[in-house]
Amino acid sequence: MSETSPERTPQVAGELIATRRVGAYHHLTFVAPGVAELAKPGQFVAVAVGGDTSANLLRRCFSIHKVSPSGTYGGTVDVVVAARGPGTRWLAGLSAHDEVNIIGPLGRPFPLPKEAVACVLVGGGYGSAPLFWLAAALRERGCHVEMILGAATEDRLFGVIEARRASRGTDGVTVTTDDGSMGVKGWVSDVLPEVIRRSHAEVVYGCGPMAMLRSITDVAAAEGAVAQVAVEESMACGIGVCMTCVMPVVGADGQTRMVRSCVDGPVFRGDRVRWDAFESGWGRVPDDAYGAAAMRGH
Amino acid sequence: MTSASDTIDMSVDLAGMRLPNPLMTASGCAANGKELHRFFDIALLGAFVTKTVLADPRSGRGTPRMAETPSGMLNSIGLQGPGVDDFARNDLVWLKSVGARVLASIAGNTAVEFAHVAAALRDSPAFDAVVGIEVNISCPNVANRGLVFACDPLSAAKVIALVREKLPRDIPIFAKLSPDVTDIVEIARACVKAGADGLTMINTLLGMVIDTDLLRPQVAGVTGGLSGPAIRPVAVRAIWQVRAAMLEGRIPTVPIIGVGGVRTGDDALQLVAAGASAIQVGTATFNDPSAPIRVNAELAAALQDKGFARFSDAVGIAHTRLDQRR
Ligand SMILES: Cc1cc2nc3c(=O)[nH]c(=O)nc-3n(C[C@H](O)[C@H](O)[C@H](O)COP(=O)(O)OP(=O)(O)OC[C@H]3O[C@@H](n4cnc5c(N)ncnc54)[C@H](O)[C@@H]3O)c2cc1C
Ligand SMILES: Cc1cc2nc3c(=O)[nH]c(=O)nc-3n(C[C@H](O)[C@H](O)[C@H](O)COP(=O)(O)O)c2cc1C
Ligand code: FES
């Protein structure tokens, strides 16, 4: 980034050109010129909700599911939305040609291995959304790619058909559900050790709920693989200015710091995350974190 | 096409701090510049207000740190930051390199710490980028059972006097006031008498949100600061009261920097008409990263529409129109 002409992050009025239900989710395609061209797997977009006079001021963040830099309409960006609170419900209710303000691409992408090593991609619920795109990038580098898709129930799985279609021949897809409504009954972490061993995987990529990312990290460590996980912390801005999205992560120097998951993440090496700080929805500041001593006065 | 911001004189002089326009970021809502510089050239702002810095590095509080509220949000960050030395060595040097005019926000756990932070900035190599100091007195005073400095005229005055001593005369200091007080005019008076060259109003209001799924406080800090358009009427009221006291000669006249709930040029105009000589945009930046610069253009257009040639002519104008009521 040069001082005189810094790189700017695109902020565009994205026209919705396709919206469809996929199980429990809404799959939305936006024309977002500029965003698609720059984006890499693991990055996300921050979307304003409710229109110009919305009382919901904070942007909602979504992993980029896929991009087509040169579609018929110009670059497009796809996201997969689980309708939960007011913002995601508003997005789910949009119709074609509605406009939404989109900022992106944001955050650090998944790092790709330098060599053509085997990789396992693990997605929990809509957490699988960014993984198909990642799988394609890995395959292009000659990596063997296995996927594990897990969810509580069948309708909360995302992309099983897409995964099977994409996985020609050698690469495999394993599905788990908590209730056994599809695939293996159980958690992704139950099948992960076997998949890592079978494929001699050296990297495990994960995206999904925190508890899942933690167990993926543990399994990967036990099997001698590196885990790269995309976290989901509550974000108010998505662009690094508010300091709400922090979590304790160990740096290369061994020091734990409260880092912003929107700009320093959302992808972190699993073994660098201080999972011990997360409990029942609270994120503690570890006593040995940088600057923790100064907080004790208050 | 010439925009209104080219034809209207938007320049301001805030206690000797001369700025090309009245728009600023709000402390803690813009980090220290690099992130927003990816959206617009921060040197175009009247001033860039930095995240409040204390003497030592601070991790901030645990998470969750925020909750969305109707037209606003609650935050409990805990003044996370690198400490003044790191700030001066890195952030301030970078801000200078891009030509930003810096209004540096400082705080301390004690009045003496405030003064130490001010002195450290004064002695740092990039201090010439600093056009003023904003003293964030809305933080707990360790020496006074954690009571916020801004809630007690004596503690507020002590901080301002100690900071004033450490800084050259040509660097104006602005006391940032909390609206959570019985009489904001009394605090404003204490600060101005102690040497504040101006006032920034308002900081967040203390609030709380309960998570109804878990039936527990939603932010880890339990209570937090409420901000955004929801608090704009409180900001307008606070600015109005203090400006009125100045007009009536009850306290010395100093410039007011207005902050609280500004999202559009029209919002800014409310604060200006109530008495603000400059405007900071905080929470609205999370919705639209270029809000501070957009609001400047919208404010200029609104002033032009209403026939003003100069921004400064609109400052406090609502006070002169009140008499027409009778
Ligand atoms: C990097 C990243 C990628 C994500 N990818 C997806 C995705 O592909 N599909 C999907 O459905 N969801 C995704 N999420 C979660 C999604 O952002 C939240 O579900 C959504 O913001 C909730 O908005 P709401 O209006 O439904 O809820 P509300 O609770 O009303 O949201 C209020 C505020 O809290 C924030 N917030 C609440 N929950 C979350 C959360 N889980 N994560 C981040 N911010 C939150 C919102 O941004 C908003 O500012 C992702 C989150 C992150 C951080
Ligand atoms: C996330 C967040 C962090 C803040 N941090 C600071 C801070 O460090 N110092 C300070 O003086 N004010 C801080 N504030 C208060 C703002 O500067 C501003 O006074 C307040 O939010 C009202 O303006 P707004 O409604 O435009 O946001 C913070 C506000 C928010 C929302
Ligand atoms: S979401 Fe605002 S700093 Fe990360």
XYZ file of C-alpha atoms and ligand atoms in Angstrom:
712
model
C 0.000 0.000 0.000
C 1.645 3.245 -1.075
C 1.113 6.330 1.083
C -0.213 8.501 -1.706
C -2.649 6.142 -3.422
C -3.739 3.576 -0.865
C -5.711 0.580 -1.989
C -9.384 1.242 -1.409
C -11.841 -1.441 -0.318
C -14.881 -1.520 -2.605
C -18.208 -0.358 -1.171
C -20.952 -0.921 -3.725
C -24.726 -0.911 -4.117
C -25.180 -4.573 -4.981
C -28.227 -5.581 -6.970
C -29.751 -8.893 -5.947
C -30.132 -10.968 -9.120
C -31.011 -14.374 -7.725
C -32.415 -15.666 -4.455
C -33.295 -19.243 -3.666
C -34.030 -21.460 -0.672
C -31.482 -24.197 -0.003
C -32.677 -26.307 2.927
C -32.772 -24.015 5.949
C -30.793 -21.294 4.131
C -31.177 -18.524 1.585
C -28.662 -18.432 -1.224
C -28.315 -14.872 -2.582
C -26.415 -13.664 -5.651
C -25.489 -9.973 -5.867
C -23.923 -7.987 -8.663
C -21.010 -6.413 -6.798
C -18.536 -4.931 -9.236
C -15.040 -4.692 -7.819
C -15.682 -7.078 -4.923
C -15.607 -10.281 -6.962
C -12.369 -9.409 -8.728
C -10.404 -8.964 -5.493
C -11.911 -11.708 -3.345
C -10.181 -14.892 -2.190
C -11.627 -17.947 -0.399
C -12.122 -17.301 3.331
C -12.821 -13.590 2.929
C -16.188 -12.084 3.756
C -18.506 -9.210 2.905
C -20.204 -6.784 5.323
C -23.733 -5.966 4.284
C -25.902 -3.055 5.444
C -29.440 -4.141 6.308
C -32.839 -2.484 6.352
C -32.231 0.295 3.827
C -30.890 3.863 4.156
C -32.916 4.843 7.207
C -32.649 1.470 8.935
C -32.675 1.382 12.728
C -30.305 -1.615 12.471
C -27.094 0.307 11.903
C -24.569 -2.479 12.182
C -23.489 -4.430 9.149
C -23.958 -8.187 8.921
C -20.993 -10.268 7.826
C -21.143 -13.274 5.507
C -18.484 -15.565 4.103
C -18.201 -15.266 0.357
C -19.612 -18.498 -1.029
C -18.507 -17.902 -4.569
C -17.618 -15.162 -7.034
C -17.836 -14.805 -10.796
C -15.630 -11.874 -11.702
C -17.012 -11.580 -15.236
C -20.627 -12.718 -15.283
C -23.227 -11.377 -17.708
C -24.040 -8.663 -15.168
C -20.473 -7.824 -14.178
C -18.835 -9.379 -11.131
C -21.181 -11.283 -8.842
C -20.842 -12.425 -5.235
C -22.849 -15.224 -3.635
C -23.617 -15.577 0.061
C -25.563 -18.154 2.052
C -27.733 -16.672 4.781
C -29.314 -18.344 7.797
C -32.266 -16.145 8.789
C -31.966 -15.571 12.543
C -32.402 -12.008 13.819
C -33.801 -8.860 12.178
C -30.933 -8.266 9.753
C -30.661 -11.757 8.341
C -34.470 -12.028 8.152
C -34.554 -8.763 6.168
C -31.964 -10.142 3.751
C -33.890 -13.383 3.373
C -36.996 -11.394 2.473
C -35.411 -9.458 -0.399
C -36.516 -9.991 -3.987
C -34.664 -9.799 -7.260
C -33.495 -6.279 -8.236
C -33.461 -5.029 -4.636
C -30.236 -3.213 -3.773
C -28.025 -3.813 -0.771
C -24.904 -1.912 0.228
C -21.961 -4.298 0.282
C -18.379 -3.817 1.498
C -15.728 -6.334 0.622
C -13.717 -8.376 0.278
C -12.730 -8.176 3.960
C -10.439 -10.180 6.222
C -7.609 -12.586 5.571
C -8.234 -15.493 3.217
C -7.355 -19.139 3.863
C -3.623 -19.555 3.275
C -2.930 -22.106 0.514
C -0.164 -24.690 0.935
C 2.940 -24.213 -1.205
C 3.086 -27.922 -2.086
C 0.363 -30.165 -3.504
C -0.494 -31.765 -0.141
C -3.728 -33.515 0.778
C -6.282 -31.333 2.602
C -9.505 -31.949 4.517
C -12.157 -29.220 4.444
C -14.655 -29.307 7.299
C -17.840 -27.234 7.276
C -20.455 -27.015 10.018
C -23.909 -25.817 8.892
C -23.572 -22.794 6.612
C -19.867 -22.865 7.506
C -19.380 -24.995 4.414
C -20.323 -21.987 2.235
C -16.736 -20.738 1.606
C -15.240 -24.217 1.281
C -16.261 -25.191 -2.273
C -14.454 -22.223 -3.653
C -11.447 -23.088 -1.492
C -11.599 -26.690 -2.725
C -11.421 -25.535 -6.336
C -8.389 -23.338 -5.571
C -6.662 -26.257 -3.815
C -7.401 -28.697 -6.624
C -5.961 -26.226 -9.098
C -2.706 -26.536 -7.161
C -2.890 -30.302 -7.418
C -3.994 -30.899 -3.827
C -6.108 -33.933 -2.985
C -9.233 -32.553 -1.319
C -11.621 -34.344 1.035
C -14.709 -32.672 2.438
C -16.649 -33.268 5.610
C -19.996 -31.522 5.911
C -21.811 -31.639 9.210
C -24.950 -30.145 10.725
C -27.556 -30.806 13.376
C -30.120 -31.971 10.828
C -30.292 -32.635 7.087
C -31.881 -29.258 6.223
C -29.008 -27.467 7.944
C -26.387 -29.085 5.729
C -25.258 -26.821 2.959
C -23.826 -27.903 -0.384
C -23.874 -31.698 -0.229
C -24.858 -32.016 -3.892
C -22.382 -29.339 -4.891
C -19.637 -31.166 -2.963
C -20.411 -34.525 -4.553
C -20.542 -32.992 -8.012
C -17.259 -31.191 -7.494
C -15.461 -34.235 -6.120
C -14.807 -36.213 -9.271
C -13.235 -39.619 -8.667
C -10.557 -39.760 -6.021
C -11.618 -37.007 -3.618
C -14.269 -37.920 -1.082
C -17.196 -36.302 0.684
C -18.351 -37.390 4.157
C -21.592 -36.142 5.657
C -22.567 -36.170 9.338
C -25.744 -35.107 11.129
C -26.377 -35.039 14.874
C -29.708 -36.825 14.404
C -28.583 -39.198 11.652
C -31.112 -37.752 9.173
C -28.342 -37.882 6.557
C -24.904 -39.508 6.415
C -23.096 -40.650 9.547
C -24.884 -39.965 12.858
C -22.555 -37.839 14.959
C -20.176 -34.913 14.731
C -17.606 -33.954 12.113
C -14.900 -34.536 14.715
C -15.988 -38.189 14.995
C -15.085 -38.910 11.369
C -12.215 -36.449 10.958
C -9.378 -38.656 12.353
C -10.177 -41.436 9.899
C -10.407 -39.060 6.918
C -7.075 -37.411 7.815
C -5.362 -40.817 8.118
C -6.884 -42.244 4.966
C -5.897 -39.240 2.830
C -2.600 -38.490 4.632
C -3.866 -34.918 4.943
C -1.438 -32.286 6.156
C -3.863 -29.382 6.367
C -7.376 -29.245 7.807
C -9.491 -26.214 6.933
C -12.553 -25.510 9.053
C -15.456 -23.104 9.123
C -18.391 -23.316 11.514
C -19.328 -22.871 15.168
C -16.529 -22.167 17.685
C -16.904 -25.495 19.501
C -16.494 -27.352 16.213
C -13.392 -25.337 15.291
C -11.876 -26.150 18.635
C -12.404 -29.899 18.206
C -11.082 -29.775 14.631
C -7.953 -28.102 15.981
C -7.529 -30.812 18.633
C -8.035 -33.645 16.139
C -5.692 -32.082 13.583
C -2.985 -31.678 16.237
C -3.390 -35.292 17.344
C -3.060 -36.467 13.728
C -0.075 -34.219 12.985
C -1.935 -31.873 10.630
C -2.163 -28.071 10.669
C -5.631 -26.582 11.254
C -6.702 -23.322 9.584
C -10.033 -22.180 10.957
C -12.390 -19.349 9.986
C -14.014 -18.003 13.156
C -17.317 -16.231 13.633
C -17.162 -13.531 16.296
C -19.834 -10.915 16.836
C -18.873 -7.943 14.641
C -20.179 -4.373 14.645
C -18.165 -2.915 11.756
C -16.269 -5.705 9.961
C -13.563 -3.247 8.875
C -11.346 -3.006 11.956
C -12.486 0.235 13.555
C -14.704 -0.747 16.506
C -12.715 -3.383 18.490
C -15.795 -5.494 19.271
C -14.723 -8.658 17.427
C -11.553 -9.424 19.373
C -10.343 -12.805 20.559
C -7.173 -14.034 22.256
C -4.658 -15.367 19.727
C -1.018 -16.295 20.254
C 1.385 -14.446 17.955
C 4.570 -15.774 16.330
C 6.445 -14.335 19.337
C 4.468 -16.507 21.755
C 2.552 -13.511 23.162
C -1.252 -13.713 23.458
C -3.038 -10.610 22.207
C -6.684 -9.618 21.878
C -6.735 -9.349 18.079
C -9.536 -8.250 15.801
C -11.039 -11.226 14.023
C -12.307 -9.029 11.164
C -8.887 -7.801 10.027
C -6.405 -10.217 11.632
C -8.833 -13.092 10.885
C -11.351 -14.493 10.288
C -8.889 -17.274 9.392
C -6.455 -18.223 12.136
C -4.162 -21.172 12.641
C -6.186 -23.312 15.037
C -3.285 -23.922 17.400
C -2.813 -20.168 17.840
C -6.317 -19.554 19.178
C -6.672 -19.525 22.974
C -9.673 -21.856 23.076
C -9.323 -22.019 26.880
C -10.692 -18.460 27.023
C -14.093 -19.384 25.563
C -16.761 -20.693 27.866
C -20.558 -20.641 27.748
C -20.663 -17.774 25.293
C -18.174 -15.537 27.133
C -14.718 -14.756 25.792
C -12.334 -14.135 28.680
C -9.138 -12.087 28.452
C -6.405 -14.566 29.491
C -4.311 -13.289 32.428
C -1.157 -13.478 30.328
C -2.646 -11.539 27.375
C -0.831 -8.376 26.282
C -2.226 -5.462 28.244
C -4.298 -7.617 30.634
C -2.374 -6.315 33.651
C -3.594 -2.757 33.021
C -7.237 -3.932 33.238
C -6.954 -5.124 36.820
C -7.320 -1.622 38.216
C -10.934 -1.547 37.029
C -19.786 20.144 -11.281
C -18.871 22.115 -8.171
C -20.227 20.744 -4.939
C -21.583 22.858 -2.119
C -18.462 22.118 -0.070
C -16.457 24.076 -2.679
C -18.707 27.148 -2.737
C -19.555 27.357 0.977
C -16.808 28.381 3.360
C -16.685 25.343 5.632
C -13.509 26.344 7.471
C -13.508 26.643 11.244
C -11.239 28.056 13.901
C -11.588 26.100 17.112
C -9.664 27.954 19.787
C -6.841 28.571 17.352
C -7.134 25.140 15.740
C -7.766 26.058 12.102
C -9.447 23.358 10.046
C -10.634 23.334 6.419
C -13.977 21.807 7.447
C -15.796 20.924 10.664
C -16.046 17.136 10.191
C -14.133 14.686 12.350
C -14.162 11.035 13.254
C -15.220 10.208 16.843
C -12.754 8.653 19.238
C -12.945 4.857 19.273
C -15.049 4.712 16.117
C -12.237 5.021 13.582
C -9.302 3.161 15.178
C -6.140 5.108 14.368
C -6.711 5.868 10.713
C -5.256 3.078 8.585
C -8.506 1.134 8.377
C -10.671 4.096 7.286
C -7.970 5.245 4.886
C -8.980 2.217 2.805
C -12.307 3.987 2.219
C -11.368 7.647 1.884
C -8.367 9.929 2.288
C -8.450 10.784 5.978
C -6.438 13.969 5.302
C -9.678 15.361 3.818
C -11.276 15.399 7.280
C -11.252 18.556 9.336
C -9.449 16.421 11.908
C -8.909 12.766 12.659
C -9.757 11.885 16.277
C -7.742 8.938 17.559
C -8.847 6.120 19.864
C -8.376 7.166 23.490
C -4.883 6.223 24.576
C -3.643 5.686 28.136
C -0.124 5.262 29.478
C 0.096 1.474 29.299
C -1.035 -1.154 26.786
C -4.554 -2.387 27.567
C -6.157 -5.656 26.445
C -9.651 -4.269 26.858
C -12.517 -6.321 28.290
C -13.744 -9.787 27.418
C -16.424 -10.544 24.850
C -19.197 -10.060 23.857
C -18.376 -6.379 23.757
C -21.451 -5.097 21.976
C -25.168 -5.313 21.452
C -27.186 -3.700 18.710
C -29.973 -1.459 20.053
C -32.759 0.468 18.308
C -30.922 3.023 16.108
C -27.717 2.493 17.994
C -25.522 0.149 19.923
C -24.123 -0.609 23.330
C -20.365 -1.071 23.630
C -18.044 -2.195 26.372
C -14.562 -2.196 24.869
C -12.575 -1.171 27.944
C -10.269 1.289 26.147
C -8.209 -1.394 24.407
C -5.029 0.123 23.052
C -1.271 -0.060 22.657
C -0.303 2.538 25.276
C 0.994 6.020 24.560
C 4.598 5.159 23.617
C 3.614 2.632 20.978
C 0.865 4.973 19.751
C 3.311 7.861 19.358
C 5.952 5.702 17.659
C 3.617 4.009 15.190
C 0.083 5.377 14.778
C 0.957 9.042 15.131
C 3.904 8.742 12.753
C 1.648 7.069 10.180
C -1.089 9.709 10.613
C 1.520 12.387 9.999
C 2.796 10.580 6.892
C -0.623 10.789 5.234
C -1.053 14.439 6.179
C -3.888 13.992 8.698
C -4.623 16.712 11.245
C -4.802 14.795 14.509
C -7.029 15.500 17.493
C -5.463 13.032 19.917
C -7.727 11.545 22.582
C -6.111 10.776 25.933
C -7.167 9.340 29.290
C -5.765 7.960 32.516
C -6.723 6.023 35.619
C -5.581 8.998 37.681
C -5.267 12.711 36.968
C -1.485 12.312 37.013
C -1.651 9.597 34.342
C -3.580 11.972 32.029
C -0.753 14.503 32.417
C 1.876 11.839 31.781
C 0.153 10.786 28.534
C -0.077 14.421 27.386
C 3.629 14.956 28.104
C 4.613 11.753 26.290
C 2.745 12.941 23.201
C 4.294 16.398 23.449
C 7.781 14.891 23.482
C 7.165 12.495 20.591
C 8.649 13.005 17.108
C 5.362 13.285 15.181
C 3.711 15.715 17.630
C 3.539 18.364 14.896
C 0.688 16.334 13.329
C -1.331 16.983 16.517
C -3.609 20.005 16.201
C -5.338 19.500 19.543
C -5.866 17.149 22.478
C -9.222 15.712 23.450
C -9.315 14.764 27.103
C -11.647 11.803 27.604
C -12.721 12.358 31.190
C -15.519 9.787 30.866
C -13.422 7.082 32.437
C -13.241 5.800 36.006
C -11.017 7.573 38.516
C -9.168 4.856 40.406
C -8.396 7.309 43.213
C -12.084 8.162 43.679
C -13.656 4.678 44.008
C -13.938 4.388 40.234
C -16.275 7.371 39.910
C -16.037 8.744 36.387
C -13.978 11.984 36.287
C -16.641 13.633 34.105
C -19.249 13.190 36.846
C -17.382 15.233 39.423
C -16.454 18.881 38.762
C -13.426 18.769 41.071
C -11.838 15.657 39.534
C -12.638 16.905 36.023
C -11.003 20.268 36.755
C -7.926 18.623 38.236
C -7.371 16.516 35.106
C -7.774 19.503 32.800
C -5.432 21.696 34.843
C -2.699 19.038 34.947
C -2.977 18.318 31.198
C -2.993 22.045 30.358
C 0.306 22.474 32.221
C 2.036 19.865 30.086
C 1.081 21.227 26.685
C 2.239 24.257 24.705
C -0.270 27.145 24.650
C -0.919 26.790 20.924
C -2.264 23.265 21.388
C -5.928 23.605 22.398
C -7.399 21.030 24.749
C -10.998 19.859 24.559
C -12.701 18.258 27.539
C -15.018 15.459 26.410
C -18.084 15.482 28.609
C -20.442 12.729 29.680
C -24.200 13.336 29.442
C -24.747 11.119 32.499
C -24.666 13.999 34.968
C -27.263 16.050 36.786
C -26.046 19.393 35.440
C -23.714 19.316 32.448
C -23.247 23.107 32.601
C -21.587 22.752 35.993
C -19.045 20.240 34.626
C -18.483 22.396 31.532
C -17.784 25.399 33.768
C -15.303 23.453 35.911
C -13.421 22.301 32.809
C -13.283 25.710 31.141
C -12.217 27.418 34.364
C -9.442 24.829 34.733
C -8.096 25.680 31.297
C -10.052 23.724 28.699
C -9.998 25.647 25.395
C -13.088 23.837 24.160
C -15.588 21.087 24.934
C -16.554 17.898 23.122
C -20.112 16.724 23.752
C -21.221 14.018 24.210
C -19.697 10.708 25.146
C -21.902 7.601 25.316
C -24.732 7.159 27.833
C -24.514 4.282 30.287
C -26.917 1.526 29.271
C -27.566 -2.174 29.545
C -29.053 -4.947 27.421
C -30.296 -8.347 28.593
C -29.983 -11.339 26.268
C -33.472 -12.846 26.492
C -32.361 -16.302 25.305
C -29.766 -16.670 28.038
C -31.441 -14.258 30.482
C -28.141 -12.617 31.337
C -26.408 -9.347 30.422
C -25.516 -9.387 26.734
C -22.110 -7.722 27.071
C -19.375 -9.173 29.257
C -18.829 -5.789 30.906
C -22.516 -5.950 32.045
C -23.168 -2.254 31.340
C -21.907 -0.365 28.299
C -21.961 2.922 26.431
C -25.014 3.688 24.315
C -24.357 5.497 21.025
C -25.829 6.153 17.592
C -28.849 8.088 16.282
C -30.842 6.969 19.344
C -28.849 9.395 21.521
C -28.877 12.365 19.113
C -31.618 14.258 21.011
C -29.502 13.968 24.159
C -26.487 15.428 22.331
C -28.563 18.287 20.922
C -29.952 19.031 24.387
C -26.527 18.962 26.076
C -24.976 21.248 23.443
C -27.964 23.578 23.676
C -27.740 23.873 27.465
C -24.023 24.619 27.517
C -24.215 27.045 24.595
C -27.129 28.830 26.273
C -25.072 29.189 29.442
C -22.276 30.756 27.355
C -24.679 33.156 25.636
C -26.069 34.172 29.011
C -22.569 34.779 30.342
C -22.900 32.068 32.979
C -19.723 30.382 31.717
C -16.926 31.639 29.449
C -17.500 31.110 25.737
C -15.413 28.335 24.147
C -16.008 26.275 20.994
C -18.067 23.091 21.276
C -17.373 19.991 19.191
C -20.687 18.176 18.780
C -20.909 14.382 18.722
C -23.757 11.940 19.220
C -25.978 10.231 16.701
C -24.920 12.057 13.566
C -25.603 10.005 10.445
C -26.530 12.650 7.842
C -25.847 16.300 7.050
C -29.243 17.184 8.477
C -28.384 15.450 11.754
C -25.140 17.449 11.866
C -27.060 20.666 11.251
C -29.144 20.035 14.377
C -26.017 19.911 16.531
C -24.547 22.947 14.744
C -27.712 25.016 15.177
C -27.712 24.101 18.877
C -24.173 25.449 19.211
C -21.580 23.013 17.878
C -18.673 24.507 15.898
C -17.511 21.107 14.655
C -19.022 17.656 14.277
C -17.768 14.150 14.969
C -19.306 11.071 13.399
C -18.986 7.861 15.445
C -21.344 4.905 15.256
C -22.651 5.877 11.798
C -19.171 5.013 10.497
C -19.897 1.345 11.238
C -22.874 1.573 8.876
C -21.049 3.616 6.242
C -17.256 3.897 6.548
C -17.203 7.127 4.547
C -19.932 8.737 6.680
C -17.656 11.463 8.156
C -16.719 12.775 4.716
C -20.213 12.244 3.278
C -21.753 14.206 6.156
C -19.437 17.121 5.345
C -20.748 17.246 1.773
C -24.357 16.867 2.933
C -23.952 19.552 5.578
C -22.475 21.964 3.015
C -25.383 21.267 0.665
C -27.918 21.808 3.459
C -26.289 25.126 4.401
C -26.279 26.246 0.774
C -29.975 25.355 0.455
C -30.712 27.553 3.427
C -28.741 30.464 1.994
C -25.661 30.387 4.230
C -22.342 31.480 2.745
C -20.279 30.342 5.723
C -20.565 27.345 8.026
C -19.657 29.507 11.015
C -22.792 31.641 10.502
C -24.978 28.637 11.331
C -23.286 27.803 14.645
C -25.784 28.249 17.474
C -28.328 29.873 15.184
C -31.276 28.119 16.830
C -30.682 30.244 19.941
C -31.350 33.434 17.990
C -34.539 32.032 16.500
C -36.000 31.073 19.846
C -36.950 34.684 20.614
C -39.275 34.731 17.611
C -41.437 32.320 19.610
C -42.747 35.164 21.765
C -16.665 -13.713 9.141
C -18.109 -14.112 9.309
C -18.715 -14.888 8.349
C -20.057 -15.242 8.482
N -20.627 -15.975 7.495
C -21.941 -16.266 7.545
C -22.572 -16.982 6.491
O -21.943 -17.363 5.498
N -23.904 -17.227 6.596
C -24.636 -16.806 7.693
O -25.835 -17.047 7.719
N -24.064 -16.147 8.705
C -22.735 -15.858 8.668
N -22.142 -15.179 9.713
C -22.950 -14.823 10.876
C -23.800 -13.600 10.574
O -22.957 -12.478 10.428
C -24.788 -13.356 11.718
O -25.650 -14.432 11.812
C -25.613 -12.101 11.481
O -24.799 -10.957 11.547
C -26.702 -11.968 12.499
O -27.504 -10.870 12.149
P -29.012 -10.824 12.641
O -29.610 -9.560 12.212
O -29.687 -12.069 12.236
O -28.826 -10.934 14.229
P -28.701 -9.851 15.357
O -28.458 -10.620 16.585
O -29.819 -8.890 15.347
O -27.367 -9.055 15.016
C -27.040 -7.916 15.774
C -25.592 -7.556 15.593
O -24.755 -8.563 16.084
C -23.893 -9.047 15.077
N -23.925 -10.514 15.147
C -24.877 -11.271 15.733
N -24.564 -12.573 15.620
C -23.405 -12.630 14.961
C -22.570 -13.682 14.547
N -22.877 -14.945 14.771
N -21.450 -13.381 13.858
C -21.125 -12.099 13.612
N -21.877 -11.038 13.984
C -23.002 -11.320 14.651
C -24.481 -8.571 13.770
O -23.513 -8.334 12.781
C -25.125 -7.309 14.179
O -24.148 -6.315 14.203
C -20.802 -14.828 9.615
C -20.180 -14.049 10.596
C -18.848 -13.701 10.457
C -18.212 -12.861 11.511
C -17.283 1.200 19.845
C -17.115 2.566 20.441
C -15.909 2.910 21.064
C -15.741 4.171 21.617
N -14.537 4.485 22.195
C -14.338 5.736 22.680
C -13.081 6.126 23.197
O -12.111 5.357 23.205
N -12.941 7.391 23.671
C -13.960 8.304 23.653
O -13.764 9.437 24.068
N -15.166 7.957 23.152
C -15.372 6.708 22.664
N -16.604 6.385 22.140
C -17.671 7.390 22.127
C -17.740 8.136 20.803
O -16.544 8.825 20.513
C -18.913 9.119 20.767
O -18.729 10.098 21.766
C -20.249 8.454 21.023
O -20.286 7.178 20.427
C -21.431 9.273 20.495
O -21.317 9.502 19.098
P -22.052 8.593 17.979
O -23.466 8.494 18.364
O -21.803 9.310 16.686
O -21.371 7.264 18.016
C -16.791 5.108 21.569
C -17.997 4.767 20.945
C -18.173 3.531 20.379
C -19.474 3.196 19.719
S -15.836 -5.803 13.726
Fe -15.192 -3.808 14.195
S -13.095 -4.111 14.614
Fe -13.719 -6.056 13.946
